[in-house]
PDB file of C-alpha atoms in Angstrom:
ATOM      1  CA  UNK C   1      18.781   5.184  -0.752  1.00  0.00           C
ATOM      2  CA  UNK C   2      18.045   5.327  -4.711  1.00  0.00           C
ATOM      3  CA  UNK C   3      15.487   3.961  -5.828  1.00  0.00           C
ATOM      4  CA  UNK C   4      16.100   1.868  -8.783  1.00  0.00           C
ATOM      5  CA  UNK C   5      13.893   2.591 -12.012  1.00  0.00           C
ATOM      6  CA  UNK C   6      13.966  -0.889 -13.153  1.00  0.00           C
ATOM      7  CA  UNK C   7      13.027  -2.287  -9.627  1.00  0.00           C
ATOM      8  CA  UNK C   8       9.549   0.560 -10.190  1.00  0.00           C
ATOM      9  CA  UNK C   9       8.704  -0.360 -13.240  1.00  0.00           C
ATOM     10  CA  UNK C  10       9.298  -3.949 -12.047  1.00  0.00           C
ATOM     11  CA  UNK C  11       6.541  -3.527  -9.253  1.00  0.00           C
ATOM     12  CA  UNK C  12       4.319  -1.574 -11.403  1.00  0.00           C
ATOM     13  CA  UNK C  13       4.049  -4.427 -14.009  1.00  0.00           C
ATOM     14  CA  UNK C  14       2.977  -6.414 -11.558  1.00  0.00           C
ATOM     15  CA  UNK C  15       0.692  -4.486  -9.564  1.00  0.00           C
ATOM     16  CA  UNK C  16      -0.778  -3.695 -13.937  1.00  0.00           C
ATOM     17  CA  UNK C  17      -0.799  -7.321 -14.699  1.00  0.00           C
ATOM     18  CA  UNK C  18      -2.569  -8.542 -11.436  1.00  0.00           C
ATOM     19  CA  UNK C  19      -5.153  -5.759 -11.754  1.00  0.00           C
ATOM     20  CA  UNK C  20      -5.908  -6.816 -15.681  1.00  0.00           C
ATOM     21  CA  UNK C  21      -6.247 -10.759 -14.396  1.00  0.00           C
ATOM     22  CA  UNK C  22      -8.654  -9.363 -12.048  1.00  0.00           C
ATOM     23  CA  UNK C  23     -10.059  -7.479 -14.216  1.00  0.00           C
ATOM     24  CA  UNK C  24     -10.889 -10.251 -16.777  1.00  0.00           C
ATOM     25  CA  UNK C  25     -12.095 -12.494 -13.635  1.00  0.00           C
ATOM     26  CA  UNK C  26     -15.051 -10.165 -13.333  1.00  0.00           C
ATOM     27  CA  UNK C  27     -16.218 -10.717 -17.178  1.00  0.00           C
ATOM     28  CA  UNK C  28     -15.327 -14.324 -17.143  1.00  0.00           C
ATOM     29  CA  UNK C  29     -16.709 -15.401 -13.972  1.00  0.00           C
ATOM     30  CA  UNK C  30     -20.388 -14.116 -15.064  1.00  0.00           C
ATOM     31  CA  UNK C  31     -20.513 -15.568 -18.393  1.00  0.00           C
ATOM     32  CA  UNK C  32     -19.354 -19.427 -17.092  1.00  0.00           C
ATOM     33  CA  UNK C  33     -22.629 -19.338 -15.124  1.00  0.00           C
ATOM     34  CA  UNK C  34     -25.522 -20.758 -16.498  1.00  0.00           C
ATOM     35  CA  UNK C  35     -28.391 -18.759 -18.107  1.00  0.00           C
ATOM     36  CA  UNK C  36     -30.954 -19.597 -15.379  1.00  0.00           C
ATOM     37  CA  UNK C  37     -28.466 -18.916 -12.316  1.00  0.00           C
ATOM     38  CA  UNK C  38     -30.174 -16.476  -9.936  1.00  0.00           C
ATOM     39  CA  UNK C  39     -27.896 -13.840  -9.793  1.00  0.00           C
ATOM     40  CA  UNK C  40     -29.352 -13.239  -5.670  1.00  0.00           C
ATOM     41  CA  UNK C  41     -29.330 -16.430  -4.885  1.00  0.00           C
ATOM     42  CA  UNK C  42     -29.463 -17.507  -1.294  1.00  0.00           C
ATOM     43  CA  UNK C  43     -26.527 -19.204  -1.316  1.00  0.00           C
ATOM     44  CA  UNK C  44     -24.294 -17.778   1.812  1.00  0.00           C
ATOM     45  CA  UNK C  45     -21.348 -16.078   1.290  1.00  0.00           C
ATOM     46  CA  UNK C  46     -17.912 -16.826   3.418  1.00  0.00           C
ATOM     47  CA  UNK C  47     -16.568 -14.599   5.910  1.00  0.00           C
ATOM     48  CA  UNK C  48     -13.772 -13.729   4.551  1.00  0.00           C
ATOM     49  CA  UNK C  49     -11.514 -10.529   5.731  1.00  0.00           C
ATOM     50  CA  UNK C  50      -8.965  -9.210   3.988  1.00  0.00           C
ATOM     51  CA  UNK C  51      -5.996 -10.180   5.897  1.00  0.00           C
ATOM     52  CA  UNK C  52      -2.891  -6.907   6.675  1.00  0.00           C
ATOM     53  CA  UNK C  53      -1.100  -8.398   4.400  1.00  0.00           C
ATOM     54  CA  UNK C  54      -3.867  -8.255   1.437  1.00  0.00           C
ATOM     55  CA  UNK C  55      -4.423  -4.477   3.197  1.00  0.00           C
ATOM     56  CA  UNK C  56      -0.750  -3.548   2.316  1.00  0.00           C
ATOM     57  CA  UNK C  57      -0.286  -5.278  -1.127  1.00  0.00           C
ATOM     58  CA  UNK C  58      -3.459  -3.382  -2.147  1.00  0.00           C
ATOM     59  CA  UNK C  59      -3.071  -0.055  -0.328  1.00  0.00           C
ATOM     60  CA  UNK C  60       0.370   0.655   0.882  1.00  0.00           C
ATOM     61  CA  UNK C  61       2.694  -1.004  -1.600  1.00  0.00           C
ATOM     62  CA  UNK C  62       1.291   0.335  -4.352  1.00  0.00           C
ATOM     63  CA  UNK C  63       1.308   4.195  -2.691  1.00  0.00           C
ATOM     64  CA  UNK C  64       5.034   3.219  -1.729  1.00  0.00           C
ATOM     65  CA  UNK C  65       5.426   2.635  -5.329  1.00  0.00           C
ATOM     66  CA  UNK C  66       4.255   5.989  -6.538  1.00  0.00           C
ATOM     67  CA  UNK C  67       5.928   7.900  -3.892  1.00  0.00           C
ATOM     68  CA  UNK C  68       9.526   6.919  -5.535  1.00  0.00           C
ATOM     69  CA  UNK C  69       8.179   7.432  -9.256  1.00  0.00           C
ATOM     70  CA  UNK C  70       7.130  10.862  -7.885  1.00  0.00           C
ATOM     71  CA  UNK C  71      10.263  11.699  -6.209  1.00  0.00           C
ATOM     72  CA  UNK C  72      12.367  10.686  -8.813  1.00  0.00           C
ATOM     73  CA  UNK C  73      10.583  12.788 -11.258  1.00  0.00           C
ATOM     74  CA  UNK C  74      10.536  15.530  -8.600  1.00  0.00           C
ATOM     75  CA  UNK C  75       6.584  15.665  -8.778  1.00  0.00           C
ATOM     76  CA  UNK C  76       5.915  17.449  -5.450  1.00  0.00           C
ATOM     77  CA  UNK C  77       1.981  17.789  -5.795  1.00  0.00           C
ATOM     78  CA  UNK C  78       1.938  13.946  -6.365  1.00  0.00           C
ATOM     79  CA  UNK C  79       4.413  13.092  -4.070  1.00  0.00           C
ATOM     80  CA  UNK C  80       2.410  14.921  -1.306  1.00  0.00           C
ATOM     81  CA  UNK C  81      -0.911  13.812  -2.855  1.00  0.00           C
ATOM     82  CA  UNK C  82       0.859  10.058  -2.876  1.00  0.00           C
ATOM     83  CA  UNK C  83       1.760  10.547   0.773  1.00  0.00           C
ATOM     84  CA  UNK C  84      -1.313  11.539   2.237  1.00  0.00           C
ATOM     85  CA  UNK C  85      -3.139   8.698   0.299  1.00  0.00           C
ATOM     86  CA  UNK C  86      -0.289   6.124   1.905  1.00  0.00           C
ATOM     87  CA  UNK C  87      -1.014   8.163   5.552  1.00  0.00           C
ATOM     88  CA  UNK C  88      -4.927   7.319   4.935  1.00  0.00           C
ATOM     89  CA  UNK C  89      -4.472   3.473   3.800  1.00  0.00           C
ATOM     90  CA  UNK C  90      -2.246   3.435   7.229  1.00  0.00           C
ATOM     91  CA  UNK C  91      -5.344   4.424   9.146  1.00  0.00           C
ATOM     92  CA  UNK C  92      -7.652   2.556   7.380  1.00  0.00           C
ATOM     93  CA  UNK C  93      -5.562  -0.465   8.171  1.00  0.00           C
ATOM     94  CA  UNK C  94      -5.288   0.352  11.826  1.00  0.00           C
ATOM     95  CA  UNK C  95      -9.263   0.133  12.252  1.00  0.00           C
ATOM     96  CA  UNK C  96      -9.492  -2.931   9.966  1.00  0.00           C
ATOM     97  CA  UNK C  97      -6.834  -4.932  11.835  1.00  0.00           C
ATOM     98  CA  UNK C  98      -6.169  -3.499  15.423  1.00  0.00           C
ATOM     99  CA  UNK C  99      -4.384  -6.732  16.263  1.00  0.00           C
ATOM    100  CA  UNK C 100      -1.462  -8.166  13.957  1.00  0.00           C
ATOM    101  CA  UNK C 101      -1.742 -12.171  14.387  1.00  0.00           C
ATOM    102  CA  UNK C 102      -3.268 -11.870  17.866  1.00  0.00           C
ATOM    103  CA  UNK C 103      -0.575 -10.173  19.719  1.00  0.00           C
ATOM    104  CA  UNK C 104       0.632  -7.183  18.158  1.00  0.00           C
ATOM    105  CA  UNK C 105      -0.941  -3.289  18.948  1.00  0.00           C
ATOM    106  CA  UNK C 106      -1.149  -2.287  14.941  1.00  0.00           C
ATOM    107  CA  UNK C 107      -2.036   1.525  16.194  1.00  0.00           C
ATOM    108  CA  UNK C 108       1.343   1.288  18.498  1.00  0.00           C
ATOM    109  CA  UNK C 109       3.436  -0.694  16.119  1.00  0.00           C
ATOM    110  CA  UNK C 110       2.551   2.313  13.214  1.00  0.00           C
ATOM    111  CA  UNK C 111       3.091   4.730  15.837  1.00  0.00           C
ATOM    112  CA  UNK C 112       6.388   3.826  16.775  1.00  0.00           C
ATOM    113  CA  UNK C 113       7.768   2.745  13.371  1.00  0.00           C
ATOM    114  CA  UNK C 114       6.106   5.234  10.735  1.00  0.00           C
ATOM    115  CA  UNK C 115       4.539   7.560  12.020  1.00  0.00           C
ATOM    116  CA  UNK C 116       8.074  10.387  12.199  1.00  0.00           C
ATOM    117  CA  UNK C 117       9.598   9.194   9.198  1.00  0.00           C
ATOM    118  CA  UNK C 118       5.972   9.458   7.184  1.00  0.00           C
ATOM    119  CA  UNK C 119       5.976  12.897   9.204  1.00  0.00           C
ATOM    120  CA  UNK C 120       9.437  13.868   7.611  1.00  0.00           C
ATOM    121  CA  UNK C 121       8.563  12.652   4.379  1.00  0.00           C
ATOM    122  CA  UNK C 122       5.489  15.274   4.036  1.00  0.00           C
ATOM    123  CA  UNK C 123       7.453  18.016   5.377  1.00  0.00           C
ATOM    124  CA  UNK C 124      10.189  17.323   2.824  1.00  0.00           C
ATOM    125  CA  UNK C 125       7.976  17.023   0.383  1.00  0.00           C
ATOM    126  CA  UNK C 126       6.121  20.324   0.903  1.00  0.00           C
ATOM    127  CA  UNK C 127       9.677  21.952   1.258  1.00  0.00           C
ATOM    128  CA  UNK C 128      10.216  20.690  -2.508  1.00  0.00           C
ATOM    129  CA  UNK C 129      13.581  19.616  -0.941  1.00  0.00           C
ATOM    130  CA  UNK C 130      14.758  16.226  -3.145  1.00  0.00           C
ATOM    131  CA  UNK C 131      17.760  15.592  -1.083  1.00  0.00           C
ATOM    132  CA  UNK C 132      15.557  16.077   2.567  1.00  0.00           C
ATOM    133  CA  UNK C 133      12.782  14.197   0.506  1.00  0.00           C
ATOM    134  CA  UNK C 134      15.145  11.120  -0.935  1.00  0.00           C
ATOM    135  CA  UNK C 135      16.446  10.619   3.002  1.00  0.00           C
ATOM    136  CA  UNK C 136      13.348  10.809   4.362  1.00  0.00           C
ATOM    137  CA  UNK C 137      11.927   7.943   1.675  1.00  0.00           C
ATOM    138  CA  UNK C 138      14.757   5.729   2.658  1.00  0.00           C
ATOM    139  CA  UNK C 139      14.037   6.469   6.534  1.00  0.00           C
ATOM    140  CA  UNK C 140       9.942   5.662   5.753  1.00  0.00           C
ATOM    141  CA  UNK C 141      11.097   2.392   3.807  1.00  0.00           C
ATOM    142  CA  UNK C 142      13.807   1.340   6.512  1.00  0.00           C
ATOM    143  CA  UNK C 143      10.680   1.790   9.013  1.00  0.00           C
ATOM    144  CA  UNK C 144       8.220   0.047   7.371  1.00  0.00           C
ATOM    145  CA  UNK C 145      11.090  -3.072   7.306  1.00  0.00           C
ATOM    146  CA  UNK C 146      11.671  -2.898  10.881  1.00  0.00           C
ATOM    147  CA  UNK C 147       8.202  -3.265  11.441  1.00  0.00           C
ATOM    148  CA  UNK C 148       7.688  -6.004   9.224  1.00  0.00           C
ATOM    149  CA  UNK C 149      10.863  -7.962  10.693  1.00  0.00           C
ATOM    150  CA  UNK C 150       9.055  -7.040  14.306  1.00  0.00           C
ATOM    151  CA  UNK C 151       5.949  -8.904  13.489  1.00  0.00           C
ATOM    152  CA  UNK C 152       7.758 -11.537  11.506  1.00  0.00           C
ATOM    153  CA  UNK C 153       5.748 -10.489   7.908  1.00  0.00           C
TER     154      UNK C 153
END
């Protein structure tokens, strides 16, 4: 699979654009208050929990992202740097969300979709081997589909 330079920079506008509107939300949303708000108010805040799919728009897609960039521009210490980072947001994800929508085994769905081809990625990528390393980015994206099309995401 090649990954398509338009389709990057594509993602990484939006991933830039959604992090400056955020960005600007935390200067705006303090100056609309009044002068004489208590900043420590007791007013209670929702439980909210970030859902998996807020986990992997904010911690795997992004990594995803900068795996290809790295690949393409055969950047080996980022690509491996890229991969262990998308390896840890995996985890994290696992402990946050141990159940997808109250019937699926996150731990065993990661395990038996992405763990190997996240596995052959790394080794690739330590091997500085583009061809091994493009293959094994295709594998890790065709993976991460199946598991999305598994739990209907």
């Amino acid at each position: 699979m090649k990954v398509n330079d338009r389709d990057l920079r594509g993602s990484a506008m939006q991933t830039m654009r959604l992090c400056a509107a955020l960005m600007a939300l935390a200067f705006i949303v303090p100056a609309a208050l009044p002068a004489n708000a208590q900043p420590n108010a007791a007013v209670p805040l929702p439980d909210y929990r970030p859902t998996i799919a807020d986990l992997m728009i904010w911690g795997v897609q992004p990594r995803h992202i900068k795996i290809a960039t790295a690949l393409r521009d055969q950047n080996w210490a980022y690509a491996a740097y890229e991969t262990n980072e998308l390896r840890n947001a995996l985890t994290r994800i696992v402990r946050a969300v141990p159940i997808i929508d109250r019937k699926f085994d996150t731990a065993a769905m990661m395990q038996a979709t992405v763990t190997m081809p996240l596995h052959d990625l790394a080794d690739a990528i330590s091997a500085r081997d583009s061809a091994a390393s493009t293959t094994a980015y295709a594998a890790l994206t065709k993976a991460c589909s199946a598991c999305h099309q598994a739990v209907n995401h």
